Coordinates of C-alpha atoms in Angstrom, one line a residue:
X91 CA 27.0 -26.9 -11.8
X92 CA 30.8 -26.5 -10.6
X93 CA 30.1 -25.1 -6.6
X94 CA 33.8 -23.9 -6.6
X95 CA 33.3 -21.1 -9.3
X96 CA 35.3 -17.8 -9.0
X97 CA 33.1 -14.3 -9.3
X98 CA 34.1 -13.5 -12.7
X99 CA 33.2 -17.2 -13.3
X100 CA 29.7 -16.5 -11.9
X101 CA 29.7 -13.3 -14.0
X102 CA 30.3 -15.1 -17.2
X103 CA 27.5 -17.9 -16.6
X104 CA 25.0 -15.1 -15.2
X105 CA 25.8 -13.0 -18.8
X106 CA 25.3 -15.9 -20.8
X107 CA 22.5 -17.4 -19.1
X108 CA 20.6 -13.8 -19.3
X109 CA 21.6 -13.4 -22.6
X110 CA 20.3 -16.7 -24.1
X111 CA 16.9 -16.3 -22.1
X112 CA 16.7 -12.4 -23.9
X113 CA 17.8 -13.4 -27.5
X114 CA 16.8 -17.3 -27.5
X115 CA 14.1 -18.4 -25.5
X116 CA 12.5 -21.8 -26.5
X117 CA 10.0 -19.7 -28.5
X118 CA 12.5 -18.4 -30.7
X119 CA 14.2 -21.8 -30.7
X120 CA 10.6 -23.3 -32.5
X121 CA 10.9 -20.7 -35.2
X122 CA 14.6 -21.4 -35.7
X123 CA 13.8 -24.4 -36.9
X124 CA 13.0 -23.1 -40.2
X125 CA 16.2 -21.5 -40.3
X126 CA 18.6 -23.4 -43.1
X127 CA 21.7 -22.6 -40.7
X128 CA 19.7 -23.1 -37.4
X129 CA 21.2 -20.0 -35.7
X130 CA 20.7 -16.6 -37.0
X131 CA 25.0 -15.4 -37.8
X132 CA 24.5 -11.4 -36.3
X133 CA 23.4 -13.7 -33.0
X134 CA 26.6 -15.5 -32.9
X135 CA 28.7 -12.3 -33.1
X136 CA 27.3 -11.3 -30.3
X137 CA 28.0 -14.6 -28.8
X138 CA 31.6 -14.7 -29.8
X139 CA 31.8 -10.5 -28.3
X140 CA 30.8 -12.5 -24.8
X141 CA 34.1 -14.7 -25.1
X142 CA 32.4 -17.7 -26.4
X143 CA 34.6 -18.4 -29.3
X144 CA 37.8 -17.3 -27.3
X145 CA 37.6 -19.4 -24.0
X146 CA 40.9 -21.9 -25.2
X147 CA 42.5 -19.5 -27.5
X148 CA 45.9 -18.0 -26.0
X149 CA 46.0 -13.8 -25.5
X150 CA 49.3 -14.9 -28.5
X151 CA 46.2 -14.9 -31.0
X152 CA 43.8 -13.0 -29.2
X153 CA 42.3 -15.4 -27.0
X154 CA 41.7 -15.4 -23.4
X155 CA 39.6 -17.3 -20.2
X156 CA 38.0 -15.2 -17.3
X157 CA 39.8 -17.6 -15.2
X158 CA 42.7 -18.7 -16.7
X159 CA 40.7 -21.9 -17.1
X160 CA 39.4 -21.9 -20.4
X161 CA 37.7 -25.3 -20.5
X162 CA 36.0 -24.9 -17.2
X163 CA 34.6 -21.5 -18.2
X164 CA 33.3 -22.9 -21.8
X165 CA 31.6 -25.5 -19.8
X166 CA 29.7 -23.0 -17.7
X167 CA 28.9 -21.1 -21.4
X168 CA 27.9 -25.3 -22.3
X169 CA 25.4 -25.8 -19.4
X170 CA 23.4 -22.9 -20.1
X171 CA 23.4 -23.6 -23.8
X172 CA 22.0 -26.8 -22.8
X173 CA 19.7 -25.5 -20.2
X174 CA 17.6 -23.6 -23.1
X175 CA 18.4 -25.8 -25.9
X176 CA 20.3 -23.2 -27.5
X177 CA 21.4 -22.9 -31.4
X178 CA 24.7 -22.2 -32.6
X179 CA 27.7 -24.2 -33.5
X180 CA 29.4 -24.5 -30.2
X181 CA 31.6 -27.6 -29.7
X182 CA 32.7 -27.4 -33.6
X183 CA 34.0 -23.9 -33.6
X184 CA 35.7 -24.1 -30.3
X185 CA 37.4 -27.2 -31.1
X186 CA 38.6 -25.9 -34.3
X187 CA 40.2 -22.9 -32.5
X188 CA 41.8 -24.5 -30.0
X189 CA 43.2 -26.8 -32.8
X190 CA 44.5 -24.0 -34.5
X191 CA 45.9 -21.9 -31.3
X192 CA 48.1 -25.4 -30.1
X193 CA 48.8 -26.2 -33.4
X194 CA 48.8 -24.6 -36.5
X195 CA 51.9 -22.5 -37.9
X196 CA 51.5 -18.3 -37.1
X197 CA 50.6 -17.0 -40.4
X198 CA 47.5 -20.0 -40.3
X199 CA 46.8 -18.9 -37.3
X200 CA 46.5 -15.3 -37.9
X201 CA 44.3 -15.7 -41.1
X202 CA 41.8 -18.1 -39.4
X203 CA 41.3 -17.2 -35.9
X204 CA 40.7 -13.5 -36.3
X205 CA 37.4 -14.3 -38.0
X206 CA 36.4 -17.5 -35.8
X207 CA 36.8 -15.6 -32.9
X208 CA 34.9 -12.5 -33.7
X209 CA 32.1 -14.7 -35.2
X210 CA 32.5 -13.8 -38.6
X211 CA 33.3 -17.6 -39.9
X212 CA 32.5 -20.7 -38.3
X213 CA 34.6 -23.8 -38.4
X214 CA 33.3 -27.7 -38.6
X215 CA 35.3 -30.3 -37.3
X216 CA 35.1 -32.9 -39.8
X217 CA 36.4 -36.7 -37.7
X218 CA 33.1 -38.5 -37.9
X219 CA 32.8 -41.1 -40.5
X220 CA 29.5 -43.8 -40.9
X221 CA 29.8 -47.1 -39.8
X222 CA 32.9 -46.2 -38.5
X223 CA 34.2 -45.6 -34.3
X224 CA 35.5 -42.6 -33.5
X225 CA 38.8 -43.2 -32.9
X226 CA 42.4 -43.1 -34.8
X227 CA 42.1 -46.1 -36.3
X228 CA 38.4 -45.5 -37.2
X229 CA 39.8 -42.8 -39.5
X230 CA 39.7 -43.8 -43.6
X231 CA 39.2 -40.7 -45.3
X232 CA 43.2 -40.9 -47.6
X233 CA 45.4 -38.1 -48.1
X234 CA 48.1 -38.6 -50.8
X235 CA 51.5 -36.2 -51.1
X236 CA 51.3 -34.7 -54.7
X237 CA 54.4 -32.8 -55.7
X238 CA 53.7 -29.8 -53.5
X239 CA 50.5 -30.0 -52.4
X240 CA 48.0 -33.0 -50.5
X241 CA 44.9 -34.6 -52.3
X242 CA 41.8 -35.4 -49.8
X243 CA 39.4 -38.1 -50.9
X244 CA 37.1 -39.9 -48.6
X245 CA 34.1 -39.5 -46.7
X246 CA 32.8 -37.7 -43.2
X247 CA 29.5 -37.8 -42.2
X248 CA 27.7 -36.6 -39.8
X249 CA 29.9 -32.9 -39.6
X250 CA 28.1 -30.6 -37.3
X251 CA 27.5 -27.5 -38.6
X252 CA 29.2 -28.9 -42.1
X253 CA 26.5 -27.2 -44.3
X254 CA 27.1 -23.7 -42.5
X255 CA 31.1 -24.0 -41.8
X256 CA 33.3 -22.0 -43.5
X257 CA 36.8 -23.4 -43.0
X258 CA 36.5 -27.7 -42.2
X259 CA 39.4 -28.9 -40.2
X260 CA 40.1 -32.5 -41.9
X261 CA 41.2 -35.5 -40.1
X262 CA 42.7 -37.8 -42.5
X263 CA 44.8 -40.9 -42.9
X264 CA 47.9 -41.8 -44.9
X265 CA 51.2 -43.0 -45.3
X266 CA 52.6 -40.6 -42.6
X267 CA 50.1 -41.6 -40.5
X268 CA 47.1 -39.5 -38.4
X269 CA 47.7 -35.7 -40.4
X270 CA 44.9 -32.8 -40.3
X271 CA 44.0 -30.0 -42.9
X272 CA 42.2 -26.9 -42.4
X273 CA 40.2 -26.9 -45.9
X274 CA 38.1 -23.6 -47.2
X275 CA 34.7 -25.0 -47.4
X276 CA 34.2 -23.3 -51.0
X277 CA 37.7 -25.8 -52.1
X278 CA 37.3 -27.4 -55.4
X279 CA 36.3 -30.8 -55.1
X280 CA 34.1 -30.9 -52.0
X281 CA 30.6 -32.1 -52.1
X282 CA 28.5 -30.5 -48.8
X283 CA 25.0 -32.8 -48.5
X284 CA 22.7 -31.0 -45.6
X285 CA 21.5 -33.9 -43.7
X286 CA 18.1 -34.3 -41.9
X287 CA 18.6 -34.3 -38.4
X288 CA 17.1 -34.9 -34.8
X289 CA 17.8 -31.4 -33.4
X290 CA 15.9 -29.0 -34.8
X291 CA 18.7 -26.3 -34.5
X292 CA 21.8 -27.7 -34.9
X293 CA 22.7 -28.5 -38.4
X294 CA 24.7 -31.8 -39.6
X295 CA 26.3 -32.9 -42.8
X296 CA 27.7 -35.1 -44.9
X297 CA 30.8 -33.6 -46.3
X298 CA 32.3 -35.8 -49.6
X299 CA 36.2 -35.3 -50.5
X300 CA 36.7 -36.0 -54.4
X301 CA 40.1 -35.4 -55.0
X302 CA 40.6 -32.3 -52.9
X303 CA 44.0 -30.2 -53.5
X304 CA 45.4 -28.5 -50.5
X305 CA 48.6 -26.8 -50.2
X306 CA 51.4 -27.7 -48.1
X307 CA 50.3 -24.8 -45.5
X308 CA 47.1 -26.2 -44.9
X309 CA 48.5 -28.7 -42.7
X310 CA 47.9 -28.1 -38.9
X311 CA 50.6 -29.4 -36.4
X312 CA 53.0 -32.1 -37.7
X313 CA 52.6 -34.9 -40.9
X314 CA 51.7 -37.8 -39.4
X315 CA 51.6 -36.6 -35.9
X316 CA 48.1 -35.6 -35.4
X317 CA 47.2 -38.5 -33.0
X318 CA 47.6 -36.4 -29.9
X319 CA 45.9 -33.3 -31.0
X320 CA 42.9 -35.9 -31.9
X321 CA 42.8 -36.8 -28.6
X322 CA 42.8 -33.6 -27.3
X323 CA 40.3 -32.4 -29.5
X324 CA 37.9 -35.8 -28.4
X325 CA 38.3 -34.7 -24.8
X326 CA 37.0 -31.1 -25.5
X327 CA 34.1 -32.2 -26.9
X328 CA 33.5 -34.8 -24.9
X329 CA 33.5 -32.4 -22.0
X330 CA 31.1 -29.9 -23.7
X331 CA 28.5 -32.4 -24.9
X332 CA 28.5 -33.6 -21.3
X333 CA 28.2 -29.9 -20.0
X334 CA 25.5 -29.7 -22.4
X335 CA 22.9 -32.9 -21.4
X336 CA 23.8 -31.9 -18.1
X337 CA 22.1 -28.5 -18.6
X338 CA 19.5 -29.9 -20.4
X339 CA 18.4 -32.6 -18.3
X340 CA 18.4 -30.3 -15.1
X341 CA 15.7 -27.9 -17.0
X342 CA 14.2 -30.7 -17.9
X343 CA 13.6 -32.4 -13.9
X344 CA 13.3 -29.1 -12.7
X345 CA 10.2 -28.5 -15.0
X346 CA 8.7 -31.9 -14.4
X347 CA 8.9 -31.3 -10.7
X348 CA 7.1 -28.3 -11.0
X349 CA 4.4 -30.2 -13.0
X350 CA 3.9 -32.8 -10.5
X351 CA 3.4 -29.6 -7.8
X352 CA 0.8 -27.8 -9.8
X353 CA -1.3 -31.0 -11.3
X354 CA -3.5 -32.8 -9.0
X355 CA -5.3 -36.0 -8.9
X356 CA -8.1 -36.7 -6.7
X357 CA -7.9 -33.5 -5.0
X358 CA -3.9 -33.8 -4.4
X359 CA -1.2 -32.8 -6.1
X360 CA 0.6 -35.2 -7.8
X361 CA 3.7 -34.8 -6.2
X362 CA 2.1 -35.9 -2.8
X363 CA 2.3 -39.6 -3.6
X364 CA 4.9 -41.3 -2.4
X365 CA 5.0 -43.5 -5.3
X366 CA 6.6 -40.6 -7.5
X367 CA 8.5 -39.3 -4.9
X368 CA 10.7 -42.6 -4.6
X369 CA 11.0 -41.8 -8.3
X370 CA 12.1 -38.3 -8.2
X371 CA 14.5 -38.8 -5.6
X372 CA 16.3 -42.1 -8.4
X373 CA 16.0 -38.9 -10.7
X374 CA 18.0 -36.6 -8.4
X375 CA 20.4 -39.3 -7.5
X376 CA 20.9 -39.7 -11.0
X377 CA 21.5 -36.2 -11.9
X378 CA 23.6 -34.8 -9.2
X379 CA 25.4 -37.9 -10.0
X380 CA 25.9 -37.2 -13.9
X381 CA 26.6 -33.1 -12.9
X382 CA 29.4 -34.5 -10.3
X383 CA 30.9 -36.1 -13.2
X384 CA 30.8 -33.9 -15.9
X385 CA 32.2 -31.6 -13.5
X386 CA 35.0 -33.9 -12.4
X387 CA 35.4 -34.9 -16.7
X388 CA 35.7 -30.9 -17.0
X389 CA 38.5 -30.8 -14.0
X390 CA 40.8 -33.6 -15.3
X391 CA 40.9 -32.6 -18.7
X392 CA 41.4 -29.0 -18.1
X393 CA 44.1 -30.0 -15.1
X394 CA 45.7 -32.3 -18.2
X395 CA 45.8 -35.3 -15.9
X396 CA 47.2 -38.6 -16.9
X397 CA 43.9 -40.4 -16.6
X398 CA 42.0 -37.7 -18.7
X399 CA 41.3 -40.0 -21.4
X400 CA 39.5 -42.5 -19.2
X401 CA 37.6 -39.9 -16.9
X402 CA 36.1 -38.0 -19.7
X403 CA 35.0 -40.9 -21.7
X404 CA 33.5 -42.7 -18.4
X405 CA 31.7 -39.5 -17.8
X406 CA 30.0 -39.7 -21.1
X407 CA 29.2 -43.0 -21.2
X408 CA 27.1 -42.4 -17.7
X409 CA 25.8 -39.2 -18.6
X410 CA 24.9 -40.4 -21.9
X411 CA 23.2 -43.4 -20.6
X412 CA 21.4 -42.3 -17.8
X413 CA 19.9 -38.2 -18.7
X414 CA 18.3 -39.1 -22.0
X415 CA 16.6 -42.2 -20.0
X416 CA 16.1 -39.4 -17.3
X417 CA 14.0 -37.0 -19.9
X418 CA 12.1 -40.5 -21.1
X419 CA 11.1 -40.5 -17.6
X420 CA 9.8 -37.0 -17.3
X421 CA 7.9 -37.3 -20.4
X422 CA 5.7 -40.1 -18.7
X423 CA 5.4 -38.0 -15.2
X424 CA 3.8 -35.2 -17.9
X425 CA 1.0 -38.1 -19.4
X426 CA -0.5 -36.8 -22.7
X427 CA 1.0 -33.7 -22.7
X428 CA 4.6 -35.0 -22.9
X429 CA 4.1 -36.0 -26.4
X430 CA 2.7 -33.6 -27.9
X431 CA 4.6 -31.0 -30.7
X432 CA 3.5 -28.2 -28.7
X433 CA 5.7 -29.3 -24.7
X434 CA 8.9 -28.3 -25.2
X435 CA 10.1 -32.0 -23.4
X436 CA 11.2 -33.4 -27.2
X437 CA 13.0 -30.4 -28.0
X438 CA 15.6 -31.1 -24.9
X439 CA 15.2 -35.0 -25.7
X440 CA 16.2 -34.8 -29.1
X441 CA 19.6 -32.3 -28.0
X442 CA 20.8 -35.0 -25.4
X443 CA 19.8 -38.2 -27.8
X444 CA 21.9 -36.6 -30.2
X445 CA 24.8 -36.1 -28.3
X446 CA 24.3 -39.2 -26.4
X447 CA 25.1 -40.9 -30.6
X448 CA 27.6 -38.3 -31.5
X449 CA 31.2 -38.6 -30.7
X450 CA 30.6 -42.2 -29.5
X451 CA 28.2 -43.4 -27.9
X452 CA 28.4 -44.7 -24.7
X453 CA 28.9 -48.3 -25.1
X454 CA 31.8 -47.1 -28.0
X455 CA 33.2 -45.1 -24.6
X456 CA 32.7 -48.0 -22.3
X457 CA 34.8 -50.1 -25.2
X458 CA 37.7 -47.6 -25.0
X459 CA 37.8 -47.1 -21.7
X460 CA 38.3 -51.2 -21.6
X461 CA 41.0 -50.6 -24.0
X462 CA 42.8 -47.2 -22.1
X463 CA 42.9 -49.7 -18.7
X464 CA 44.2 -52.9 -20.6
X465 CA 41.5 -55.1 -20.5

């Protein structure tokens, strides 16, 4: 949690968090999971009526923060998301938008973000390839010039929220160089696979490009020039999935110190031995540690520092590392119980294992940071 929040920053947490525990508890998270979309699409309209679609949108295309600090506030909207394992397509959507607010020509603009930002369409933000790093040069999905119009053909896989999106913002390579497309998910040519996945409410995909046609105003930002705008849209994310295992895991200790209180073991409670309180206080250290730099991640970006680059991806290499090894931990303080369908202890596991994989993982992060310093 960011201690230096202004009220209508508190305001927007305290809305989101109360709305999440009314419309989404954990129970209704279970039965989601039957869901094909993983999120029910009247919920996220009301979502996207509490500003979370709009957060890095400029007031130009009817966007807006509650502090002027969009990222920091779409973190705070993150945390609690992660704090109740919530569904919805989050990071995706927002990244799209922001895309399309920087980059993408006016009349784009104004036939796209109207519906993203009310919740009527949802976006997927399709960078991720298999076997592949995420990074420019990791990029091998082709796009070919043909008389007035681009052809798409490669391969992105795993696309959050791919199966349910429906406009795909394309990151592809070619003789320009680094270019992106915003492509209508129903375009001629595409072939959407719903993929089996580790969360049980948010959705992946593999997304196939056969020869898909695209006109010229499709294009988002400049030919060839999209190299910046992919690292902008790397840091956003990478600052939200942060946000998000930091939520996560803090539920998760605080839960597991409440279950060491209330069990006991030879007519004490468990959290009388000092054996486990030498390991809850390496938990703490651990987690105020990975909250002080997801905060810190959230701060440089949204400042646009020079050393953003670095500073988020060091914050998700530690925060990726060290909460899912946190929850491992708290599923052993919990004994049988901990393993079982019915604790809700896998439910926050599997959130922060899967973004501890996606968008890098943390030894792909330690690798570019390596790279960013020189080394």
């Amino acid at each position: 949690m960011d201690l230096e929040l202004t009220p209508d920053q508190e305001l927007l947490r305290e809305t989101t968090r109360k709305f999440l525990k009314t419309t989404v508890p954990v129970t209704e998270v279970r039965t989601l999971a039957a869901n094909p979309a993983g999120f029910d699409r009247g919920w996220w309209k009301k979502g996207a009526d509490l500003g979370w679609t709009s957060l890095l949108v400029d007031e130009e295309h009817g966007g807006g923060s509650v502090s002027g600090e969009g990222l920091r506030d779409l973190a705070l909207v993150a945390e609690e998301m992660g704090a109740l394992v919530s569904p919805g397509p989050l990071i995706p959507t927002n990244v799209v938008a922001q895309t399309l607010s920087c980059e993408a020509s006016d009349v784009l603009a104004g036939r796209i973000l109207p519906g993203l930002l009310s919740g009527e369409s949802v976006a997927a933000w399709c960078v991720t390839e298999p076997g592949r790093p995420v990074t420019p040069d990791g990029i091998t999905l082709r796009v070919r010039r043909d008389g007035d119009e681009f052809v798409l053909d490669g391969l992105k896989r795993p696309v959050e929220a791919g199966g349910e999106a429906d406009w795909l913002l394309v990151t592809a390579t070619g003789p320009d160089g680094l270019s992106q497309f915003l492509v209508p998910a129903s375009a001629p040519g595409l072939r959407i696979t719903p993929l089996r996945g580790l969360d049980l409410v948010r959705r992946n995909a593999e997304i196939r490009f056969e020869e898909v046609r695209v006109p010229a105003s499709s294009v988002v930002g400049v030919l060839g020039g999209a190299s910046l705008s992919f690292e902008r849209q790397m840091q956003t994310a990478l600052v939200l999935q942060c946000a998000e295992i930091v939520g996560a895991t803090d539920r998760v200790f605080g839960f597991t110190v409440q279950h060491a209180f209330d069990r006991s073991s030879f007519g004490r409670a468990l959290a009388s031995y000092q054996a486990l309180k030498h390991r809850f206080a390496d938990m703490k250290l651990w987690i105020e540690s990975a909250h002080a730099m997801a905060v810190d991640a959230t701060r440089t970006v949204q400042a646009g520092a020079p050393d953003a680059a670095e500073v988020v991806r060091i914050a998700k290499a530690y925060v990726a590392e060290r909460c899912p090894e946190l929850i491992q931990d708290c599923v052993q303080l919990h004994g049988g119980i901990g393993v079982t369908w019915e604790h809700d202890l896998h439910l926050y596991l599997r959130r922060v294992v899967l973004h501890r994989e996606t968008y890098g993982d943390p030894m792909e992060h330690r690798d570019r940071v390596a790279t960013l310093a020189g080394r």
